[in-house]
Every structure is written in structure tokens, then in C-alpha cells.
Amino acid sequence: MNGDWLLRGRDGRLTVYLSSGEAVLCRAERGPGGPWEDASRTVGGTQKLHPGAAVGQGADSYAHLAAWRPTVPGESGLVHTTHFRPLLAALDWVPIGHPDKNGDRTGPPAVAVDGPGRGYVFVRNAGGGVSLRNQKVKGGWGGWLDLGGQDVAEQLAPVAAESGRVELYACAPGALLHWHQEGDGKKPVRAGEVEAAVRPGTLCALATSAEHTTVFFTDDSGDVCAWRPGEKPVPLLAAAGPGPVSAVRCVIEGHDCTVLAQRSASGRVAFAAYPTEQESAGAWWTESGPQLPSDALVSVALDEHEELVAASLSPSTGTLLLTRRKDEPGLALEAWREI
């Protein structure tokens, strides 16, 4: 999944989403902090999908998902669904078309949700730029918008700022790119870029204050870096492993902290925490849990008590592991358990 696939629903239950074969699956807690469903459920009905779906969540805690589906031979189209509550069925997939009107997949979709709860589906287009289709202020969907860009890498990282306005980060050869909205429901516009040697596929964006969003990425030297538009990228710490980090803000001992998680080169999950937007304070990794398969994914979220919860998921084995923060000083975690 492109996006945070471990989410807390409006009713406090945690849900995980997995792109599996020709479907997107979900699995949820039966109650906040309680046991989980015995098996995964299919999201959005029986529509056959291509792998590589995306998920995003709004302030209303509704999950929006997008995926490519096969249409006619050699061509595909995008579809969207909304999942209102973890134990309810999601809406059926709704076709939203193709950024180039027709053709095959152009890159994995990415999803954000603005303050009023409208879904935004971003995708690279055939020209190497970025296209967007979003839900309109008065309902329904607007047309496809070309946001520009050139030689943009496949992975896109949208995020809703605390204002509810949607921003987008992407990378191109030698650069990080940024788009933002100048008003509610407005078309995102290019707001700048910065020179950076970004490893494609390592972007992760997070709202970090009322004024800023921050994008995390791994550079060519192997460092996890943080960038806020208007500033220079700041190296934070050496990457624990090859994939992207997952990031969340939480309160630790009364301090607003950003927690990063990443599957480490050793195969375990590595965590790091630092005061939010204070990269100069430094951060370091602490590994946790068992050694995981090489395809294991990691995602962090907040549970019903606003405490850190982390999950690892191996698509090849279907093994889902979960841990939560203990009621102890620092970033102490419970033993990982299989769900």
C-alpha cells in the first residue's frame, strides 16, 4: 500500500490494509484495544484490481483508497472507495478514469484527504508530470488536473496540513518537489523545490505543526533526511534499512515528538524519536521485535489512547505483528504479538 496502512478508525478500532493479488484486504480490531477479526475482508466489492493500491485518512478518520483496475486489454483505469468504519463494509469501487484519458498504468496512485473530508487522488501521468483528480466542494468529482512536473519518480507523497489543505511531495532527478493549496479546494500549485539526491521510493510526509509539513527521505549517502519547504534538507540519522520510514507524532513524557520506524538491515523493526521539528536534537535507532521476512512492511499510528502502536506485515506470509507503547518512561514497547 502507498500510504499509512495501519489506521485508527473513527470508533477507535485499528485497521490494517493490504494490497493482495487482485484485491485490497482489510482486517480490524473487534473493539478498541481488543482482539482482532479472525480473517481479512475484501474492500470495495468484487472488482479486480492491479497490485499497488493507496490509502489516505482524513480528520474525520474515514479511509479513502485508490487503485488501478484492468479495463480493456492493455489499458487500465483508476477507482476510488471510502471506508467509513473499520467493521463496516467499504463503499463499492467507483471509476475515476485515467489521467491521460486512456492507456495503461502510469505509476502507483497516492491519496490524501483535506480538512472537509474530500479525497485527492494523485498519480504520475504519461508525460512524467503529476495529475490529480479530487472530490469537489459541492460533491462529486472534478476533472483531471495537470499539476506539471518533469521526470517525476513514481512514488508520490501527499499530506494534509493541520489547516486541512493538501500538499504534495515528489522527487525528480536531483530534486525534491513541493505543491500546496493556496485555499480550500483550490488546485495545488508548485511551491518550490530543493536540490536533493533522493532515493526513489523513500518519501514519507507528515504534518508537524500548524505552519509546516515535513517530508522524510533517504538520500544517496544513506541518511534519512527531513525537509520543510523554505529550509534546507537536514540529515537526521543513517537509514536503518532500504525502505521508507513510517512516521507519526505523539506525546512522550509531555513532549511533542516525531517517531520514525523502519525495517532495519538486520530484519528487525528500528524506532527513533526526537522533538518534533527539532532535528538538531538528534535521533538514534533502537531495534525491537523478532527478525522479519525481507518483504516485511512497517507502519506506525496512534491507538485509542493516543499512544504509539506499530505493526509489521509480511505480504508473502500474511503474518501480522503488533506492539504498543508501555506505560513506562521513554519509548518502551510491549512484546510483539501475532494478530
Short mmCIF file of C-alpha atoms in Angstrom, two decimals:
data_model
loop_
_atom_site.label_atom_id
_atom_site.label_comp_id
_atom_site.label_asym_id
_atom_site.label_seq_id
_atom_site.Cartn_x
_atom_site.Cartn_y
_atom_site.Cartn_z
CA MET A 1 0.00 0.00 0.00
CA ASN A 2 1.16 3.52 -0.76
CA GLY A 3 0.45 5.45 2.44
CA ASP A 4 0.00 4.57 6.11
CA TRP A 5 -1.73 1.20 6.05
CA LEU A 6 -2.23 0.98 9.85
CA LEU A 7 -5.07 3.37 10.72
CA ARG A 8 -7.27 4.16 13.70
CA GLY A 9 -10.91 4.44 12.74
CA ARG A 10 -13.48 6.89 13.98
CA ASP A 11 -14.64 4.38 16.61
CA GLY A 12 -11.09 3.86 17.94
CA ARG A 13 -10.54 0.49 16.32
CA LEU A 14 -7.30 -0.16 14.46
CA THR A 15 -7.42 -1.40 10.87
CA VAL A 16 -4.72 -2.71 8.54
CA TYR A 17 -4.98 -2.59 4.75
CA LEU A 18 -3.14 -4.90 2.36
CA SER A 19 -2.99 -4.97 -1.42
CA SER A 20 -3.17 -8.69 -2.16
CA GLY A 21 -3.42 -10.25 -5.60
CA GLU A 22 -6.41 -8.74 -7.39
CA ALA A 23 -7.97 -7.18 -4.28
CA VAL A 24 -7.41 -4.87 -1.33
CA LEU A 25 -7.98 -6.55 2.02
CA CYS A 26 -8.63 -5.10 5.46
CA ARG A 27 -8.64 -6.50 8.96
CA ALA A 28 -9.75 -4.69 12.11
CA GLU A 29 -9.96 -4.91 15.87
CA ARG A 30 -13.31 -6.12 17.14
CA GLY A 31 -13.16 -3.34 19.71
CA PRO A 32 -10.63 -0.65 20.61
CA GLY A 33 -7.58 -2.39 22.07
CA GLY A 34 -9.34 -5.74 21.87
CA PRO A 35 -8.98 -8.92 19.80
CA TRP A 36 -8.84 -8.77 16.02
CA GLU A 37 -11.03 -10.29 13.36
CA ASP A 38 -10.01 -13.84 12.55
CA ALA A 39 -9.61 -13.20 8.82
CA SER A 40 -9.21 -10.32 6.37
CA ARG A 41 -12.11 -8.95 4.35
CA THR A 42 -12.18 -7.68 0.77
CA VAL A 43 -12.55 -3.92 0.36
CA GLY A 44 -14.91 -2.40 -2.20
CA GLY A 45 -16.64 -5.47 -3.61
CA THR A 46 -15.54 -7.94 -6.26
CA GLN A 47 -13.82 -5.54 -8.69
CA LYS A 48 -10.49 -6.99 -9.87
CA LEU A 49 -7.57 -4.68 -9.18
CA HIS A 50 -3.93 -4.34 -10.08
CA PRO A 51 -1.42 -4.53 -7.19
CA GLY A 52 -0.21 -1.32 -5.60
CA ALA A 53 -3.23 0.42 -4.07
CA ALA A 54 -3.06 3.60 -1.98
CA VAL A 55 -4.74 4.72 1.23
CA GLY A 56 -5.16 8.05 3.00
CA GLN A 57 -7.15 9.22 6.01
CA GLY A 58 -8.87 12.49 6.86
CA ALA A 59 -9.51 14.31 10.12
CA ASP A 60 -12.90 12.57 10.20
CA SER A 61 -10.98 9.25 10.38
CA TYR A 62 -12.57 7.95 7.18
CA ALA A 63 -10.17 5.99 4.96
CA HIS A 64 -10.00 6.77 1.24
CA LEU A 65 -8.45 4.20 -1.09
CA ALA A 66 -7.49 4.25 -4.76
CA ALA A 67 -6.21 1.57 -7.11
CA TRP A 68 -5.78 0.75 -10.78
CA ARG A 69 -8.14 -1.78 -12.34
CA PRO A 70 -7.86 -3.51 -15.74
CA THR A 71 -10.36 -2.17 -18.27
CA VAL A 72 -9.80 -3.32 -21.85
CA PRO A 73 -6.73 -5.35 -22.90
CA GLY A 74 -3.59 -3.27 -22.39
CA GLU A 75 -5.39 -0.44 -20.60
CA SER A 76 -6.33 0.44 -17.02
CA GLY A 77 -8.36 2.98 -15.09
CA LEU A 78 -8.33 4.26 -11.53
CA VAL A 79 -11.02 3.53 -8.95
CA HIS A 80 -11.77 5.02 -5.53
CA THR A 81 -13.63 3.91 -2.42
CA THR A 82 -14.32 5.24 1.07
CA HIS A 83 -14.25 3.10 4.21
CA PHE A 84 -16.19 4.86 6.94
CA ARG A 85 -15.75 2.48 9.88
CA PRO A 86 -13.40 -0.50 10.34
CA LEU A 87 -16.07 -3.16 10.89
CA LEU A 88 -18.44 -1.85 8.20
CA ALA A 89 -18.10 -2.71 4.53
CA ALA A 90 -16.44 -0.05 2.40
CA LEU A 91 -18.32 1.55 -0.48
CA ASP A 92 -18.04 -0.18 -3.85
CA TRP A 93 -15.16 0.96 -6.05
CA VAL A 94 -16.12 3.94 -8.23
CA PRO A 95 -14.27 4.51 -11.55
CA ILE A 96 -12.50 7.89 -11.72
CA GLY A 97 -10.78 7.41 -15.09
CA HIS A 98 -7.25 7.85 -16.38
CA PRO A 99 -5.05 10.98 -16.20
CA ASP A 100 -4.32 10.65 -19.94
CA LYS A 101 -7.93 9.61 -20.80
CA ASN A 102 -6.74 6.14 -21.80
CA GLY A 103 -3.71 3.87 -21.65
CA ASP A 104 -2.10 1.55 -19.15
CA ARG A 105 -0.91 2.29 -15.60
CA THR A 106 1.39 5.31 -15.33
CA GLY A 107 2.52 4.86 -11.74
CA PRO A 108 1.11 3.95 -8.34
CA PRO A 109 -1.65 6.25 -7.05
CA ALA A 110 -1.36 8.25 -3.83
CA VAL A 111 -4.23 9.54 -1.69
CA ALA A 112 -4.75 12.48 0.67
CA VAL A 113 -7.90 13.79 2.36
CA ASP A 114 -8.46 17.50 3.00
CA GLY A 115 -9.98 19.12 6.09
CA PRO A 116 -13.63 18.82 4.98
CA GLY A 117 -13.05 15.14 4.11
CA ARG A 118 -12.67 15.27 0.33
CA GLY A 119 -10.44 12.68 -1.33
CA TYR A 120 -7.49 13.65 -3.57
CA VAL A 121 -6.02 11.02 -5.89
CA PHE A 122 -2.56 11.82 -7.28
CA VAL A 123 -0.71 9.83 -9.92
CA ARG A 124 2.17 10.32 -12.29
CA ASN A 125 0.97 10.80 -15.88
CA ALA A 126 2.41 9.53 -19.16
CA GLY A 127 4.29 12.82 -19.66
CA GLY A 128 6.27 12.34 -16.47
CA GLY A 129 4.40 15.02 -14.53
CA VAL A 130 1.73 14.76 -11.84
CA SER A 131 -2.03 14.59 -12.32
CA LEU A 132 -4.78 14.96 -9.74
CA ARG A 133 -8.46 14.23 -9.52
CA ASN A 134 -10.31 15.26 -6.37
CA GLN A 135 -13.78 15.38 -4.93
CA LYS A 136 -15.49 18.76 -5.39
CA VAL A 137 -16.66 21.17 -2.72
CA LYS A 138 -20.30 20.58 -3.69
CA GLY A 139 -19.97 16.83 -4.17
CA GLY A 140 -18.94 14.53 -6.99
CA TRP A 141 -15.58 14.57 -8.72
CA GLY A 142 -13.84 17.32 -10.63
CA GLY A 143 -11.95 16.67 -13.84
CA TRP A 144 -8.34 15.58 -14.07
CA LEU A 145 -5.86 18.39 -13.35
CA ASP A 146 -2.30 18.52 -14.67
CA LEU A 147 -0.05 19.82 -11.89
CA GLY A 148 3.09 19.89 -14.02
CA GLY A 149 6.48 18.44 -13.19
CA GLN A 150 9.03 16.61 -15.29
CA ASP A 151 10.71 13.22 -14.92
CA VAL A 152 8.86 12.73 -11.63
CA ALA A 153 9.56 9.42 -9.89
CA GLU A 154 6.65 7.02 -9.45
CA GLN A 155 6.16 7.39 -5.69
CA LEU A 156 4.18 10.48 -4.65
CA ALA A 157 3.76 11.58 -1.02
CA PRO A 158 0.68 13.75 -0.37
CA VAL A 159 -0.24 15.01 3.10
CA ALA A 160 -2.95 17.17 4.65
CA ALA A 161 -1.56 20.03 6.71
CA GLU A 162 -3.12 20.92 10.06
CA SER A 163 -5.01 23.63 8.17
CA GLY A 164 -6.72 20.87 6.18
CA ARG A 165 -5.10 21.98 2.92
CA VAL A 166 -3.42 19.31 0.85
CA GLU A 167 0.28 19.36 -0.02
CA LEU A 168 2.27 17.03 -2.25
CA TYR A 169 5.91 15.97 -2.29
CA ALA A 170 7.65 14.16 -5.14
CA CYS A 171 11.18 13.66 -6.35
CA ALA A 172 12.82 14.09 -9.72
CA PRO A 173 16.49 13.61 -10.69
CA GLY A 174 18.47 15.76 -8.24
CA ALA A 175 15.46 17.48 -6.71
CA LEU A 176 12.61 17.35 -4.22
CA LEU A 177 9.39 18.98 -5.45
CA HIS A 178 6.56 20.54 -3.45
CA TRP A 179 2.99 21.58 -4.29
CA HIS A 180 0.45 23.20 -1.96
CA GLN A 181 -3.06 24.60 -1.97
CA GLU A 182 -3.50 28.35 -1.59
CA GLY A 183 -7.11 27.96 -0.46
CA ASP A 184 -9.73 25.38 0.44
CA GLY A 185 -10.46 23.15 -2.54
CA LYS A 186 -8.05 25.06 -4.79
CA LYS A 187 -5.79 23.37 -7.34
CA PRO A 188 -2.40 22.62 -5.75
CA VAL A 189 0.37 24.73 -7.28
CA ARG A 190 4.13 24.29 -7.41
CA ALA A 191 5.52 25.96 -4.32
CA GLY A 192 9.20 25.30 -4.78
CA GLU A 193 11.84 22.66 -4.92
CA VAL A 194 15.21 21.97 -3.39
CA GLU A 195 18.32 20.25 -4.62
CA ALA A 196 18.47 16.76 -3.13
CA ALA A 197 19.71 13.32 -4.15
CA VAL A 198 16.65 11.29 -3.16
CA ARG A 199 16.46 7.52 -3.31
CA PRO A 200 13.16 6.90 -5.13
CA GLY A 201 10.53 5.12 -3.07
CA THR A 202 11.65 6.56 0.28
CA LEU A 203 9.31 9.55 0.71
CA CYS A 204 7.11 9.91 3.80
CA ALA A 205 5.24 13.15 4.57
CA LEU A 206 3.80 14.26 7.92
CA ALA A 207 2.04 17.35 9.27
CA THR A 208 4.44 18.51 12.00
CA SER A 209 2.97 21.85 13.19
CA ALA A 210 0.27 24.38 12.43
CA GLU A 211 2.66 26.03 9.96
CA HIS A 212 4.57 23.15 8.41
CA THR A 213 4.56 19.71 6.91
CA THR A 214 7.80 17.71 6.77
CA VAL A 215 8.90 15.14 4.23
CA PHE A 216 11.35 12.42 5.21
CA PHE A 217 13.52 10.70 2.62
CA THR A 218 16.72 8.72 2.28
CA ASP A 219 19.46 10.41 0.29
CA ASP A 220 22.12 8.77 -1.86
CA SER A 221 24.57 8.73 1.05
CA GLY A 222 22.16 6.57 3.06
CA ASP A 223 20.95 9.20 5.54
CA VAL A 224 17.33 9.75 6.50
CA CYS A 225 16.76 13.47 5.92
CA ALA A 226 13.95 15.87 6.79
CA TRP A 227 12.83 18.79 4.63
CA ARG A 228 10.37 21.59 5.24
CA PRO A 229 9.81 23.95 2.31
CA GLY A 230 11.68 27.21 2.75
CA GLU A 231 14.54 25.49 4.53
CA LYS A 232 17.36 23.15 3.53
CA PRO A 233 17.11 19.36 3.96
CA VAL A 234 18.59 18.23 7.27
CA PRO A 235 20.30 14.83 7.70
CA LEU A 236 18.75 13.20 10.75
CA LEU A 237 20.37 9.77 11.10
CA ALA A 238 21.67 6.92 8.97
CA ALA A 239 18.86 4.83 7.47
CA ALA A 240 18.25 1.62 9.36
CA GLY A 241 17.25 -0.21 6.18
CA PRO A 242 16.43 0.25 2.49
CA GLY A 243 12.74 1.16 2.54
CA PRO A 244 10.84 4.30 3.54
CA VAL A 245 10.24 5.26 7.14
CA SER A 246 6.79 5.39 8.68
CA ALA A 247 6.25 8.48 10.85
CA VAL A 248 3.77 9.67 13.46
CA ARG A 249 3.61 12.41 16.08
CA CYS A 250 2.87 11.50 19.68
CA VAL A 251 3.41 12.86 23.19
CA ILE A 252 6.27 11.21 25.07
CA GLU A 253 6.74 12.34 28.69
CA GLY A 254 4.91 15.57 27.93
CA HIS A 255 6.89 16.41 24.79
CA ASP A 256 5.58 16.56 21.21
CA CYS A 257 7.77 14.00 19.45
CA THR A 258 8.06 12.53 15.99
CA VAL A 259 8.56 8.77 15.95
CA LEU A 260 10.10 7.07 12.92
CA ALA A 261 10.00 3.33 12.25
CA GLN A 262 11.79 1.33 9.56
CA ARG A 263 12.63 -2.28 8.86
CA SER A 264 16.35 -2.48 9.61
CA ALA A 265 19.05 -4.21 7.60
CA SER A 266 19.15 -6.86 10.35
CA GLY A 267 15.48 -7.66 9.70
CA ARG A 268 14.04 -6.20 12.92
CA VAL A 269 11.99 -3.02 13.33
CA ALA A 270 14.01 0.05 14.27
CA PHE A 271 12.47 3.05 16.08
CA ALA A 272 13.78 6.57 16.57
CA ALA A 273 12.17 9.58 18.28
CA TYR A 274 13.04 13.24 18.57
CA PRO A 275 11.28 16.51 19.49
CA THR A 276 9.09 17.44 16.54
CA GLU A 277 10.78 19.83 14.07
CA GLN A 278 13.93 19.89 16.21
CA GLU A 279 16.16 17.71 14.06
CA SER A 280 19.23 19.35 15.61
CA ALA A 281 18.43 17.47 18.83
CA GLY A 282 19.47 14.26 17.06
CA ALA A 283 17.92 10.82 16.95
CA TRP A 284 19.14 7.23 17.07
CA TRP A 285 17.66 3.85 16.25
CA THR A 286 16.60 1.21 18.76
CA GLU A 287 15.69 -2.19 17.32
CA SER A 288 12.70 -4.17 18.54
CA GLY A 289 10.96 -7.47 17.98
CA PRO A 290 11.85 -10.59 16.01
CA GLN A 291 13.69 -10.82 12.70
CA LEU A 292 11.20 -10.31 9.87
CA PRO A 293 10.99 -11.60 6.28
CA SER A 294 12.70 -9.44 3.68
CA ASP A 295 9.35 -8.19 2.32
CA ALA A 296 8.02 -7.08 5.72
CA LEU A 297 6.38 -3.65 5.87
CA VAL A 298 6.21 -1.37 8.90
CA SER A 299 3.59 1.23 9.85
CA VAL A 300 3.02 3.33 12.98
CA ALA A 301 -0.12 5.04 14.26
CA LEU A 302 -1.80 6.17 17.48
CA ASP A 303 -4.25 3.94 19.32
CA GLU A 304 -7.46 4.87 21.10
CA HIS A 305 -5.42 6.34 23.99
CA GLU A 306 -3.25 8.46 21.65
CA GLU A 307 -0.33 6.13 22.40
CA LEU A 308 2.09 4.72 19.84
CA VAL A 309 1.17 1.46 18.14
CA ALA A 310 3.24 -0.24 15.44
CA ALA A 311 2.56 -3.09 13.05
CA SER A 312 4.67 -5.20 10.73
CA LEU A 313 3.17 -7.17 7.89
CA SER A 314 4.75 -9.71 5.55
CA PRO A 315 2.79 -9.93 2.26
CA SER A 316 4.41 -13.29 1.39
CA THR A 317 3.39 -15.00 4.61
CA GLY A 318 0.44 -12.86 5.72
CA THR A 319 1.99 -12.60 9.19
CA LEU A 320 0.80 -9.50 11.07
CA LEU A 321 2.65 -8.48 14.25
CA LEU A 322 1.67 -5.66 16.59
CA THR A 323 3.21 -3.80 19.52
CA ARG A 324 2.14 -0.86 21.69
CA ARG A 325 3.95 1.59 23.90
CA LYS A 326 4.14 0.54 27.55
CA ASP A 327 3.10 2.80 30.41
CA GLU A 328 6.73 3.48 31.22
CA PRO A 329 9.15 6.38 30.69
CA GLY A 330 10.65 6.76 27.23
CA LEU A 331 9.73 4.73 24.17
CA ALA A 332 9.35 1.35 25.87
CA LEU A 333 7.30 -1.15 23.85
CA GLU A 334 5.36 -4.28 24.69
CA ALA A 335 6.45 -7.64 23.30
CA TRP A 336 5.39 -8.04 19.66
CA ARG A 337 2.47 -10.42 19.22
CA GLU A 338 1.00 -12.08 16.18
CA ILE A 339 -2.53 -10.99 15.33
#
